Coordinates of C-alpha atoms in Angstrom, one line a residue:
Chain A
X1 CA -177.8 8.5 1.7
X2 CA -181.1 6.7 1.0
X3 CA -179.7 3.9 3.8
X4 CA -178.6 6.2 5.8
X5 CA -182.5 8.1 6.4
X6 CA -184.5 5.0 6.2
X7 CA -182.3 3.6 9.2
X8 CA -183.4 7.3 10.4
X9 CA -186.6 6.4 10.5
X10 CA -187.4 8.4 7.4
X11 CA -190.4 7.7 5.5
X12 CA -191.5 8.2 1.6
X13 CA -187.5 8.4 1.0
X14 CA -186.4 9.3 -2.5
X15 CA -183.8 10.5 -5.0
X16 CA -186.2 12.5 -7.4
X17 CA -183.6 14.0 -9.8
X18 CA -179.4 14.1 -10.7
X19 CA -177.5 17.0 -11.6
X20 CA -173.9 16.9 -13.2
X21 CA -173.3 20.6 -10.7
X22 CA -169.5 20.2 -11.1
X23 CA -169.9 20.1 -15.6
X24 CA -167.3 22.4 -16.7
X25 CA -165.5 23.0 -13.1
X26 CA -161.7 22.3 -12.4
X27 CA -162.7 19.6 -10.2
X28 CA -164.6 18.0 -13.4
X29 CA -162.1 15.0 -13.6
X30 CA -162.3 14.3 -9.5
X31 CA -166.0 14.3 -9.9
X32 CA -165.9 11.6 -12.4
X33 CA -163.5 9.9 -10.9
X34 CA -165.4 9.4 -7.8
X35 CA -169.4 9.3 -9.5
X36 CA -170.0 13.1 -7.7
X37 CA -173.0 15.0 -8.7
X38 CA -175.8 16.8 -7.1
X39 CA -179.2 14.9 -6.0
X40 CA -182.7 16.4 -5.0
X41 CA -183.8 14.1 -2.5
X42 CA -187.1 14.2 -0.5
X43 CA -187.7 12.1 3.0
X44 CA -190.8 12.4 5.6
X45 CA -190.5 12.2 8.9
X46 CA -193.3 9.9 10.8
Chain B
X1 CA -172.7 8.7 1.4
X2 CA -170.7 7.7 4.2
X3 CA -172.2 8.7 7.8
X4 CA -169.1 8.4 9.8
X5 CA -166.0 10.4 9.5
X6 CA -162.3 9.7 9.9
X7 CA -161.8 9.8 14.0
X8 CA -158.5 11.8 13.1
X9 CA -160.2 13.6 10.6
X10 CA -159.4 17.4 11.9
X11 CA -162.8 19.2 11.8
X12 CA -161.7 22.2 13.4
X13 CA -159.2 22.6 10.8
X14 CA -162.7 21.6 8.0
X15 CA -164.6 24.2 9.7
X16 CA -162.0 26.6 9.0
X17 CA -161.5 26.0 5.5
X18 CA -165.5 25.7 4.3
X19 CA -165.8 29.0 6.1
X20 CA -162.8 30.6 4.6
X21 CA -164.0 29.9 0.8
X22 CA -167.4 30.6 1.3
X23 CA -166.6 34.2 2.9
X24 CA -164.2 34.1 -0.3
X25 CA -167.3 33.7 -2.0
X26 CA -169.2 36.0 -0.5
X27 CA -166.3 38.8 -1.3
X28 CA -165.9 37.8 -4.9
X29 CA -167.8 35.9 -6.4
X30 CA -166.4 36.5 -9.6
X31 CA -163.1 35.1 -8.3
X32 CA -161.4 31.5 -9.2
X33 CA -163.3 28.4 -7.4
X34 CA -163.9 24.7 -7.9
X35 CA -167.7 25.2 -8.0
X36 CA -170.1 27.2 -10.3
X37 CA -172.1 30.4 -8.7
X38 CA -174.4 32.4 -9.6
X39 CA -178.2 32.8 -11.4
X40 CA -176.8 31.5 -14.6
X41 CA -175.3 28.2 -12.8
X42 CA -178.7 27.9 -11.2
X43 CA -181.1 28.3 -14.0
X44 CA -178.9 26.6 -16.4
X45 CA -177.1 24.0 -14.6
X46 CA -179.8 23.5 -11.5
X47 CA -183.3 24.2 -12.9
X48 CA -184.1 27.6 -11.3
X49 CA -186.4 30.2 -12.4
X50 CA -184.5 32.9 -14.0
X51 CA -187.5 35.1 -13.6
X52 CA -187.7 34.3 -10.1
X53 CA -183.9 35.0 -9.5
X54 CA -184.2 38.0 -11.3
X55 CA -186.4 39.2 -8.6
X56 CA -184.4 38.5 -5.9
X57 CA -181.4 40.8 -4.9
X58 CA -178.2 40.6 -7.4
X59 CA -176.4 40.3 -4.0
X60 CA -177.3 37.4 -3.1
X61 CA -177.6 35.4 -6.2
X62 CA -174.1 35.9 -7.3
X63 CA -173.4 34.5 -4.5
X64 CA -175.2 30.9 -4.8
X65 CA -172.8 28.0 -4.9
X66 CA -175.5 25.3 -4.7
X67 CA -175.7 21.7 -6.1
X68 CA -179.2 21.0 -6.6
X69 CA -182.5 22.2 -6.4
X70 CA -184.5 21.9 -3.1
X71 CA -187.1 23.8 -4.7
X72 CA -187.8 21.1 -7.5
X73 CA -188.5 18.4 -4.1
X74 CA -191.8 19.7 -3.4
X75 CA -194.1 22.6 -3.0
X76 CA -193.0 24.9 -0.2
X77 CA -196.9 26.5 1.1
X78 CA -197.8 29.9 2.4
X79 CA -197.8 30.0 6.4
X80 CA -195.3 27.1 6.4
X81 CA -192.4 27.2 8.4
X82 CA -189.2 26.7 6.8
X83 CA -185.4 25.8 7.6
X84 CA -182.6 26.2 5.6
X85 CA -179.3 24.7 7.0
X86 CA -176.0 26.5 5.9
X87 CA -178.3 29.4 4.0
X88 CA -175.2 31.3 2.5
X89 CA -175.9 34.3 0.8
X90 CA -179.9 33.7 1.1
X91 CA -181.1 32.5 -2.2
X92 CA -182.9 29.3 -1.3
X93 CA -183.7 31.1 1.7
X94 CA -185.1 33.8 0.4
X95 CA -187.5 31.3 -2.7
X96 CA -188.5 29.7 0.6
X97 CA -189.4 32.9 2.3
X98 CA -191.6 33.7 -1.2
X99 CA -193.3 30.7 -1.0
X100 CA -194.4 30.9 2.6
X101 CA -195.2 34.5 2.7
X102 CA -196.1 36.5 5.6
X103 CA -198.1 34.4 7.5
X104 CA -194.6 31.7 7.1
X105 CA -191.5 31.7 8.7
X106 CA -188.4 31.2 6.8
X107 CA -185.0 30.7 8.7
X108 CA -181.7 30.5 8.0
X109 CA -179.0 29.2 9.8
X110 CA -175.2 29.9 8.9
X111 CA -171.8 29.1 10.6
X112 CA -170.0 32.4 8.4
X113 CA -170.5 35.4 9.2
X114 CA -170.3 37.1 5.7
X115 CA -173.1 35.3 4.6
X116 CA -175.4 35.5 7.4
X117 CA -175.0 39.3 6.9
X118 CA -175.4 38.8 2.9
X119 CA -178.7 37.0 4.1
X120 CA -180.0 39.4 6.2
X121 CA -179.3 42.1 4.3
X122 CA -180.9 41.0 1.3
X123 CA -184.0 39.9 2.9
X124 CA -184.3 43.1 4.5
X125 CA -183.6 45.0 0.9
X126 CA -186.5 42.1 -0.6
X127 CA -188.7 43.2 2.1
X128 CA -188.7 40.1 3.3
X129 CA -190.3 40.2 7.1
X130 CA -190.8 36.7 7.9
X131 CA -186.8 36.0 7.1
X132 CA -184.6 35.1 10.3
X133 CA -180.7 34.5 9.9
X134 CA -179.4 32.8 13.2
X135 CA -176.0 31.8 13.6
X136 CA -175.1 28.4 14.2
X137 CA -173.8 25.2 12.5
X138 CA -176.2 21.7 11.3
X139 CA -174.7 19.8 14.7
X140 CA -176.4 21.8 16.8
X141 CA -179.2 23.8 15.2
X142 CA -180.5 26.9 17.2
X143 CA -184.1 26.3 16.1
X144 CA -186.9 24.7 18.8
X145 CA -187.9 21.2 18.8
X146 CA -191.1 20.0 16.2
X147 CA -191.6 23.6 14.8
X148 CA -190.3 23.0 11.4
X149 CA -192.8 22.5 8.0
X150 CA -190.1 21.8 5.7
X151 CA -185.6 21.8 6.0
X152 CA -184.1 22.8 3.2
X153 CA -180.6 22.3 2.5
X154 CA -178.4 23.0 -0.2
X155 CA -174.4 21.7 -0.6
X156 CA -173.9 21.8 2.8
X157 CA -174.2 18.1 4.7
X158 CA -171.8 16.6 3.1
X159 CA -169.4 18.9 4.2
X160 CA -170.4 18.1 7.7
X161 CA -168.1 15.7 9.1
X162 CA -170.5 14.4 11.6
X163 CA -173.5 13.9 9.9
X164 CA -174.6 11.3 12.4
X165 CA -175.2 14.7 14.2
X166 CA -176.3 16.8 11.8
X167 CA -178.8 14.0 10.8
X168 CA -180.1 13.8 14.2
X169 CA -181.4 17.5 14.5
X170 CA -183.1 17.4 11.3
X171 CA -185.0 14.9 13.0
X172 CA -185.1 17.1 16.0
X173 CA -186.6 20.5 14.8
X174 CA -189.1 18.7 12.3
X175 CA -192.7 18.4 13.0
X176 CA -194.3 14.7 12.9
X177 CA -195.1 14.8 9.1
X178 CA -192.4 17.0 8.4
X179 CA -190.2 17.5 5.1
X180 CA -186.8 16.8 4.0
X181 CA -185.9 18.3 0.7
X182 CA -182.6 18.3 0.7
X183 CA -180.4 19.1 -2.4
X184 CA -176.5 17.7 -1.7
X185 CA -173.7 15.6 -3.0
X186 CA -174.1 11.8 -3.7
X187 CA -170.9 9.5 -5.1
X188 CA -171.9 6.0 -7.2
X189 CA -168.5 5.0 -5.3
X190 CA -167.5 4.5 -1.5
X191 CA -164.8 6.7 -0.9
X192 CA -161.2 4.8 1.1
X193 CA -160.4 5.4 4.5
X194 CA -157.4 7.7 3.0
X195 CA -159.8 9.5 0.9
X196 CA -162.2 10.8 3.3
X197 CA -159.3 11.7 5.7
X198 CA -158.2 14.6 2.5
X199 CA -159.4 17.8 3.6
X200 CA -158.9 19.0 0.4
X201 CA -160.9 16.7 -1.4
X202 CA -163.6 17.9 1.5
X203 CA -163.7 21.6 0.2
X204 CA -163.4 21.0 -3.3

């Protein structure tokens, strides 16, 4: 994601915080399986 | 994240299904899902004021089925314009709308009809003014070029299967200087070819 909006032209891009959003969810397993969680992330545009 | 879908990946059929279960959601919230809802998910799981959520319509926080926080990014100020892509029931929307006040603008933009009527409705029952719920999907936003203070987005772009697009009119509608605060899905691994061509593993 962070690749992905810099080769946007982004600016100031940033993951500021994780969440583990699928904790206790019948899709707990698939989400560790795969590394899933929820991310605030901030990017400027020039 | 991967920006590229499968080229046989059906999105037609992807469209379908996110808007099915999130009119499911809209219904009944209290019914069985892969995802947490609700003010208790948010404030516990997420980070959210519970005071603030208290304040907002019961509506249209039992309805929330976010993954993050875009409120936690940055400050959101009064007179700003924001967008929120894929507002559902209006929650974030409505934080955003708060924040802004009414000299701000705060629009939503929905693909579902059940929740762009939850959004409206609740806005309208917050006495919310400067809220505007416009139909349309994050590929082809129905908002002006370089009017936008801040997007907000919350669960939604990863379940855009061409987010080459969707990336594109974020770029589009925001002003030079303009925020992203966007609240989504990441994976630590990069998903197979067969993988990403699972619808189900798209929805949940």
């Amino acid at each position: 994601m962070i690749d992905v909006l810099n080769r946007l032209g982004f600016e100031d891009v940033r993951i500021l915080e994780r969440f583990d959003s699928f904790r206790a969810t019948t899709k707990e397993a698939t989400a560790r399986k795969y590394g899933v969680h929820g991310a605030n992330i901030f990017a400027r545009k020039p | 994240m991967a920006i590229a879908c499968p080229v046989d990946l059906d999105t037609q059929k992807l469209r379908f299904e996110v808007s099915n279960i999130y009119s499911r959601v809209v219904a009944e919230p209290e019914g069985q899902f892969h995802f947490h809802r609700g003010p208790g998910y948010a404030a516990e799981f997420l980070g959210y004021d519970p005071e603030e959520l208290a304040a907002l319509p019961a509506e249209t926080t039992a309805a929330f089925a976010g993954i993050a926080n875009p409120h936690r990014i940055g400050a959101i100020r009064a007179g700003e314009t924001v967008l929120d892509i894929g507002c559902g029931a209006g929650m974030d929307l409505l934080l955003a709308a708060r924040r802004v006040g009414p000299t701000g603008k705060a629009i939503g933009v929905d693909m579902t009809d059940a929740m762009i009527e939850r959004a409206s409705a609740s806005a309208l029952a917050a006495g919310l003014g400067q809220v505007e719920v416009r139909k349309g999907d994050a590929t082809s936003l129905p908002v002006e070029s370089a009017c936008v203070d801040v997007v907000i987005s919350n669960g939604v772009i990863n379940l855009v299967p061409e987010k080459q697009r969707a990336f594109d009119e974020i770029v589009r509608v925001l002003k030079p200087g303009g925020r992203l605060q966007l609240a989504d899905i990441l994976l630590d691994v990069e998903l197979s070819e067969d993988t990403r061509r699972n619808i189900d593993l798209w929805t949940g």
